[in-house]
CSV table of C-alpha atoms and ligand atoms in Angstrom, one decimal:
chain,number,residue,atom,x,y,z
A,1181,UNK,CA,-11.9,32.9,33.0
A,1182,UNK,CA,-15.7,33.0,32.4
A,1183,UNK,CA,-17.5,33.3,35.7
A,1184,UNK,CA,-21.0,34.1,36.9
A,1185,UNK,CA,-21.0,35.9,40.3
A,1186,UNK,CA,-24.4,34.4,41.1
A,1187,UNK,CA,-23.4,30.8,40.3
A,1188,UNK,CA,-23.0,28.4,43.2
A,1189,UNK,CA,-20.5,26.3,41.4
A,1190,UNK,CA,-18.4,29.3,40.4
A,1191,UNK,CA,-18.4,30.2,44.1
A,1192,UNK,CA,-17.2,26.7,45.0
A,1193,UNK,CA,-14.4,27.1,42.4
A,1194,UNK,CA,-13.4,30.5,43.9
A,1195,UNK,CA,-13.4,29.0,47.4
A,1196,UNK,CA,-16.2,31.3,48.5
A,1197,UNK,CA,-18.4,28.5,49.8
A,1198,UNK,CA,-17.2,25.4,51.4
A,1199,UNK,CA,-17.3,22.0,49.8
A,1200,UNK,CA,-15.7,18.5,50.0
A,1201,UNK,CA,-13.1,18.8,47.2
A,1202,UNK,CA,-11.6,15.5,46.1
A,1203,UNK,CA,-9.7,16.2,42.9
A,1204,UNK,CA,-8.7,19.0,40.5
A,1205,UNK,CA,-6.9,19.7,37.3
A,1206,UNK,CA,-6.1,22.9,35.6
A,1207,UNK,CA,-9.6,23.0,34.1
A,1208,UNK,CA,-11.8,20.8,36.4
A,1209,UNK,CA,-12.8,20.3,40.0
A,1210,UNK,CA,-14.5,17.2,41.7
A,1211,UNK,CA,-16.4,17.5,44.9
A,1212,UNK,CA,-19.0,15.6,46.8
A,1213,UNK,CA,-22.6,16.3,45.8
A,1214,UNK,CA,-24.3,18.0,48.8
A,1215,UNK,CA,-27.5,15.9,48.2
A,1216,UNK,CA,-26.0,12.5,47.3
A,1217,UNK,CA,-28.1,9.8,45.6
A,1218,UNK,CA,-25.5,7.4,47.1
A,1219,UNK,CA,-22.4,7.8,49.3
A,1220,UNK,CA,-19.6,9.0,47.2
A,1221,UNK,CA,-21.8,10.7,44.6
A,1222,UNK,CA,-19.4,13.2,42.9
A,1223,UNK,CA,-19.8,16.2,40.7
A,1224,UNK,CA,-17.1,17.0,38.2
A,1225,UNK,CA,-17.2,20.5,36.8
A,1226,UNK,CA,-15.2,22.9,34.6
A,1227,UNK,CA,-13.6,25.7,36.6
A,1228,UNK,CA,-14.9,28.1,33.9
A,1229,UNK,CA,-18.6,28.9,33.8
A,1230,UNK,CA,-20.5,27.4,30.9
A,1231,UNK,CA,-24.2,26.7,31.3
A,1232,UNK,CA,-24.4,23.7,28.9
A,1233,UNK,CA,-22.1,21.3,27.3
A,1234,UNK,CA,-22.6,22.5,23.8
A,1235,UNK,CA,-21.4,26.0,24.8
A,1236,UNK,CA,-18.0,24.6,25.4
A,1237,UNK,CA,-15.3,24.1,22.7
A,1238,UNK,CA,-14.7,20.5,21.9
A,1239,UNK,CA,-11.1,20.6,23.0
A,1240,UNK,CA,-12.1,22.0,26.4
A,1241,UNK,CA,-14.6,19.2,26.8
A,1242,UNK,CA,-11.9,16.8,25.9
A,1243,UNK,CA,-9.5,18.1,28.5
A,1244,UNK,CA,-12.2,18.3,31.1
A,1245,UNK,CA,-13.4,14.8,30.5
A,1246,UNK,CA,-9.9,13.1,30.4
A,1247,UNK,CA,-10.0,12.3,34.2
A,1248,UNK,CA,-13.5,10.8,34.1
A,1249,UNK,CA,-12.2,7.2,33.9
A,1250,UNK,CA,-10.0,7.8,36.9
A,1251,UNK,CA,-12.8,9.5,38.8
A,1252,UNK,CA,-15.2,6.6,38.0
A,1253,UNK,CA,-12.7,4.0,39.1
A,1254,UNK,CA,-12.0,5.8,42.4
A,1255,UNK,CA,-15.7,6.2,43.2
A,1256,UNK,CA,-16.3,2.6,42.4
A,1257,UNK,CA,-13.4,1.3,44.4
A,1258,UNK,CA,-13.8,3.6,47.5
A,1259,UNK,CA,-17.6,2.9,47.8
A,1260,UNK,CA,-17.3,-0.7,46.8
A,1261,UNK,CA,-19.9,0.0,44.2
A,1262,UNK,CA,-21.0,-2.6,41.7
A,1263,UNK,CA,-21.1,0.1,39.0
A,1264,UNK,CA,-21.7,3.8,38.5
A,1265,UNK,CA,-23.6,6.2,36.3
A,1266,UNK,CA,-22.1,9.3,34.6
A,1267,UNK,CA,-24.9,11.7,34.1
A,1268,UNK,CA,-24.8,15.2,32.6
A,1269,UNK,CA,-28.0,17.2,32.3
A,1270,UNK,CA,-28.5,20.1,29.9
A,1271,UNK,CA,-31.5,22.4,30.3
A,1272,UNK,CA,-34.2,22.5,32.9
A,1273,UNK,CA,-36.4,20.1,30.9
A,1274,UNK,CA,-33.5,17.6,31.1
A,1275,UNK,CA,-33.3,17.9,34.9
A,1276,UNK,CA,-30.5,20.6,35.1
A,1277,UNK,CA,-31.0,22.6,38.3
A,1278,UNK,CA,-27.5,24.3,38.5
A,1279,UNK,CA,-26.7,26.2,35.4
A,1280,UNK,CA,-23.0,25.4,35.3
A,1281,UNK,CA,-21.9,22.3,33.4
A,1282,UNK,CA,-21.5,19.3,35.7
A,1283,UNK,CA,-21.1,15.5,35.4
A,1284,UNK,CA,-22.6,13.4,38.1
A,1285,UNK,CA,-20.7,10.2,39.0
A,1286,UNK,CA,-23.2,8.1,40.9
A,1287,UNK,CA,-22.1,4.8,42.6
A,1288,UNK,CA,-24.6,2.0,42.0
A,1289,UNK,CA,-25.5,-1.1,44.0
A,1290,UNK,CA,-27.8,-3.9,43.4
A,1291,UNK,CA,-31.3,-3.0,44.7
A,1292,UNK,CA,-30.4,0.6,45.4
A,1293,UNK,CA,-33.7,1.6,44.0
A,1294,UNK,CA,-32.3,4.5,41.9
A,1295,UNK,CA,-33.4,3.0,38.6
A,1296,UNK,CA,-32.1,3.8,35.2
A,1297,UNK,CA,-34.6,2.6,32.6
A,1298,UNK,CA,-36.5,5.2,30.5
A,1299,UNK,CA,-39.4,4.1,28.3
A,1300,UNK,CA,-38.0,3.4,24.9
A,1301,UNK,CA,-40.3,4.1,21.9
A,1302,UNK,CA,-40.3,3.3,18.2
A,1303,UNK,CA,-39.8,5.5,15.2
A,1304,UNK,CA,-42.7,6.1,12.8
A,1305,UNK,CA,-42.2,5.0,9.2
A,1306,UNK,CA,-39.5,7.1,7.6
A,1307,UNK,CA,-38.7,9.3,10.6
A,1308,UNK,CA,-35.4,7.6,11.5
A,1309,UNK,CA,-34.1,8.1,7.9
A,1310,UNK,CA,-35.3,11.8,7.9
A,1311,UNK,CA,-33.6,12.5,11.2
A,1312,UNK,CA,-30.4,10.8,10.1
A,1313,UNK,CA,-30.3,12.9,7.0
A,1314,UNK,CA,-31.0,16.2,9.0
A,1315,UNK,CA,-28.4,15.3,11.6
A,1316,UNK,CA,-25.8,14.3,9.1
A,1317,UNK,CA,-26.4,17.7,7.4
A,1318,UNK,CA,-26.2,19.6,10.7
A,1319,UNK,CA,-22.9,17.8,11.5
A,1320,UNK,CA,-21.4,18.2,8.1
A,1321,UNK,CA,-21.1,14.5,7.6
A,1322,UNK,CA,-20.1,13.3,4.1
B,102,AMP,P1,-28.5,18.9,38.4
B,102,AMP,O1,-29.9,18.6,38.8
B,102,AMP,O2,-28.0,18.0,37.4
B,102,AMP,O3,-28.4,20.4,38.0
B,102,AMP,O4,-27.6,18.7,39.7
B,102,AMP,C1,-27.2,19.7,40.5
B,102,AMP,C2,-26.6,19.0,41.7
B,102,AMP,O5,-25.8,20.0,42.4
B,102,AMP,C3,-27.6,18.4,42.7
B,102,AMP,O6,-27.3,17.0,42.8
B,102,AMP,C4,-27.3,19.1,44.0
B,102,AMP,O7,-27.4,18.2,45.1
B,102,AMP,C5,-25.9,19.6,43.8
B,102,AMP,N1,-25.5,20.8,44.6
B,102,AMP,C6,-26.2,21.9,44.6
B,102,AMP,N2,-25.5,22.8,45.4
B,102,AMP,C7,-24.4,22.2,45.9
B,102,AMP,C8,-23.3,22.5,46.7
B,102,AMP,N3,-23.2,23.7,47.3
B,102,AMP,N4,-22.3,21.6,46.9
B,102,AMP,C9,-22.4,20.4,46.3
B,102,AMP,N5,-23.4,20.0,45.5
B,102,AMP,C10,-24.4,20.9,45.3
B,103,ZN,ZN1,-20.7,28.9,37.3
Protein backbone atom coordinates (compact mmCIF):
# COMPACT_ATOMS: atom_id res chain seq x y z
CA UNK A 1 0.00 0.00 0.00
CA UNK A 2 1.51 3.40 -0.98
CA UNK A 3 2.54 5.19 2.21
CA UNK A 4 4.60 8.26 3.09
CA UNK A 5 6.27 7.90 6.49
CA UNK A 6 6.22 11.67 6.95
CA UNK A 7 2.53 12.10 6.08
CA UNK A 8 0.20 12.92 8.96
CA UNK A 9 -2.78 11.24 7.32
CA UNK A 10 -0.77 8.06 6.63
CA UNK A 11 0.07 8.08 10.33
CA UNK A 12 -3.63 8.38 11.16
CA UNK A 13 -4.40 5.43 8.85
CA UNK A 14 -1.65 3.41 10.57
CA UNK A 15 -3.03 4.31 14.01
CA UNK A 16 0.22 6.06 14.91
CA UNK A 17 -1.47 9.30 15.92
CA UNK A 18 -4.87 9.55 17.56
CA UNK A 19 -7.94 10.84 15.79
CA UNK A 20 -11.72 10.69 16.02
CA UNK A 21 -12.52 7.98 13.49
CA UNK A 22 -16.13 7.76 12.43
CA UNK A 23 -16.24 5.40 9.44
CA UNK A 24 -14.05 3.23 7.24
CA UNK A 25 -14.16 0.98 4.22
CA UNK A 26 -11.43 -1.20 2.68
CA UNK A 27 -10.04 1.86 0.94
CA UNK A 28 -11.18 4.93 2.90
CA UNK A 29 -11.27 6.44 6.37
CA UNK A 30 -13.42 9.25 7.79
CA UNK A 31 -12.47 11.24 10.87
CA UNK A 32 -13.17 14.60 12.44
CA UNK A 33 -11.09 17.50 11.15
CA UNK A 34 -8.90 18.70 14.02
CA UNK A 35 -9.56 22.32 13.04
CA UNK A 36 -13.26 22.25 12.18
CA UNK A 37 -14.98 24.99 10.21
CA UNK A 38 -18.17 23.74 11.89
CA UNK A 39 -19.02 20.98 14.38
CA UNK A 40 -18.99 17.65 12.57
CA UNK A 41 -16.57 18.77 9.81
CA UNK A 42 -15.28 15.46 8.46
CA UNK A 43 -12.33 14.44 6.36
CA UNK A 44 -12.64 11.43 4.05
CA UNK A 45 -9.32 10.04 2.84
CA UNK A 46 -7.97 7.08 0.89
CA UNK A 47 -6.00 4.70 3.09
CA UNK A 48 -3.27 4.74 0.44
CA UNK A 49 -1.04 7.78 0.03
CA UNK A 50 -1.73 9.86 -3.06
CA UNK A 51 -0.95 13.55 -3.05
CA UNK A 52 -3.57 14.65 -5.54
CA UNK A 53 -6.77 13.28 -7.03
CA UNK A 54 -5.39 12.95 -10.55
CA UNK A 55 -2.65 10.60 -9.32
CA UNK A 56 -5.31 8.05 -8.46
CA UNK A 57 -6.78 5.58 -10.94
CA UNK A 58 -10.39 6.36 -11.77
CA UNK A 59 -11.65 3.04 -10.38
CA UNK A 60 -9.97 3.77 -7.05
CA UNK A 61 -11.56 7.19 -6.91
CA UNK A 62 -14.90 5.54 -7.73
CA UNK A 63 -14.58 3.07 -4.86
CA UNK A 64 -13.33 5.74 -2.52
CA UNK A 65 -16.15 8.13 -3.35
CA UNK A 66 -18.98 5.60 -3.16
CA UNK A 67 -19.76 6.36 0.53
CA UNK A 68 -19.75 10.16 0.07
CA UNK A 69 -23.58 10.39 -0.10
CA UNK A 70 -23.85 8.35 3.11
CA UNK A 71 -21.23 10.51 4.83
CA UNK A 72 -22.90 13.72 3.70
CA UNK A 73 -26.30 12.56 4.91
CA UNK A 74 -24.91 11.47 8.30
CA UNK A 75 -23.10 14.78 8.82
CA UNK A 76 -26.20 16.71 7.80
CA UNK A 77 -28.52 14.75 10.08
CA UNK A 78 -26.24 14.53 13.11
CA UNK A 79 -25.38 18.23 13.07
CA UNK A 80 -28.87 19.31 11.97
CA UNK A 81 -27.15 21.21 9.17
CA UNK A 82 -29.16 22.99 6.50
CA UNK A 83 -26.65 21.76 3.91
CA UNK A 84 -23.02 20.81 3.46
CA UNK A 85 -20.05 21.40 1.20
CA UNK A 86 -17.82 18.64 -0.19
CA UNK A 87 -14.48 20.25 -0.90
CA UNK A 88 -11.32 18.65 -2.27
CA UNK A 89 -8.19 20.76 -2.77
CA UNK A 90 -5.31 19.83 -5.08
CA UNK A 91 -2.05 21.76 -4.85
CA UNK A 92 -0.91 24.48 -2.52
CA UNK A 93 -2.31 27.20 -4.77
CA UNK A 94 -5.73 25.57 -4.37
CA UNK A 95 -5.47 25.57 -0.58
CA UNK A 96 -4.10 22.05 -0.06
CA UNK A 97 -2.03 21.95 3.11
CA UNK A 98 -1.87 18.21 3.77
CA UNK A 99 -0.45 16.42 0.73
CA UNK A 100 -2.62 13.32 1.03
CA UNK A 101 -5.90 13.32 -0.93
CA UNK A 102 -8.82 14.30 1.28
CA UNK A 103 -12.42 15.38 0.92
CA UNK A 104 -13.78 17.90 3.41
CA UNK A 105 -17.44 17.43 4.35
CA UNK A 106 -18.45 20.70 5.95
CA UNK A 107 -21.86 21.18 7.58
CA UNK A 108 -23.48 24.49 6.71
CA UNK A 109 -25.98 26.67 8.51
CA UNK A 110 -27.70 29.89 7.52
CA UNK A 111 -25.53 32.82 8.55
CA UNK A 112 -22.53 30.67 9.50
CA UNK A 113 -20.27 33.20 7.81
CA UNK A 114 -18.21 30.58 5.97
CA UNK A 115 -19.17 31.88 2.55
CA UNK A 116 -18.99 30.02 -0.75
CA UNK A 117 -19.09 32.51 -3.59
CA UNK A 118 -15.99 33.04 -5.71
CA UNK A 119 -15.83 35.91 -8.18
CA UNK A 120 -17.02 34.61 -11.55
CA UNK A 121 -15.48 36.11 -14.69
CA UNK A 122 -16.23 36.06 -18.39
CA UNK A 123 -14.37 34.45 -21.29
CA UNK A 124 -12.70 36.67 -23.83
CA UNK A 125 -13.95 36.29 -27.40
CA UNK A 126 -13.07 32.83 -28.76
CA UNK A 127 -11.37 31.59 -25.60
CA UNK A 128 -14.19 29.25 -24.48
CA UNK A 129 -14.21 27.56 -27.90
CA UNK A 130 -10.39 27.25 -27.90
CA UNK A 131 -10.35 25.72 -24.42
CA UNK A 132 -13.21 23.37 -25.25
CA UNK A 133 -11.26 22.12 -28.24
CA UNK A 134 -8.03 21.65 -26.28
CA UNK A 135 -9.80 19.92 -23.41
CA UNK A 136 -11.73 17.64 -25.76
CA UNK A 137 -8.43 16.70 -27.36
CA UNK A 138 -6.73 16.11 -23.98
CA UNK A 139 -9.64 13.90 -22.93
CA UNK A 140 -9.85 12.02 -26.22
CA UNK A 141 -13.45 13.12 -26.80
CA UNK A 142 -14.89 12.37 -30.22
P1 LIG B 1 -6.40 21.19 3.33
O1 LIG B 1 -6.18 22.65 3.62
O2 LIG B 1 -7.49 20.95 2.33
O3 LIG B 1 -5.11 20.47 3.01
O4 LIG B 1 -6.97 20.59 4.69
C1 LIG B 1 -6.20 19.91 5.62
C2 LIG B 1 -7.07 19.70 6.82
O5 LIG B 1 -6.49 18.71 7.64
C3 LIG B 1 -7.26 20.95 7.67
O6 LIG B 1 -8.64 21.27 7.72
C4 LIG B 1 -6.71 20.52 9.04
O7 LIG B 1 -7.46 21.05 10.12
C5 LIG B 1 -6.81 19.00 8.96
N1 LIG B 1 -5.87 18.29 9.81
C6 LIG B 1 -4.53 18.45 9.88
N2 LIG B 1 -3.99 17.58 10.76
C7 LIG B 1 -5.02 16.86 11.25
C8 LIG B 1 -5.11 15.80 12.21
N3 LIG B 1 -4.03 15.32 12.85
N4 LIG B 1 -6.32 15.28 12.48
C9 LIG B 1 -7.42 15.75 11.85
N5 LIG B 1 -7.39 16.74 10.93
C10 LIG B 1 -6.22 17.28 10.65
ZN1 LIG C 1 -0.31 10.05 3.29
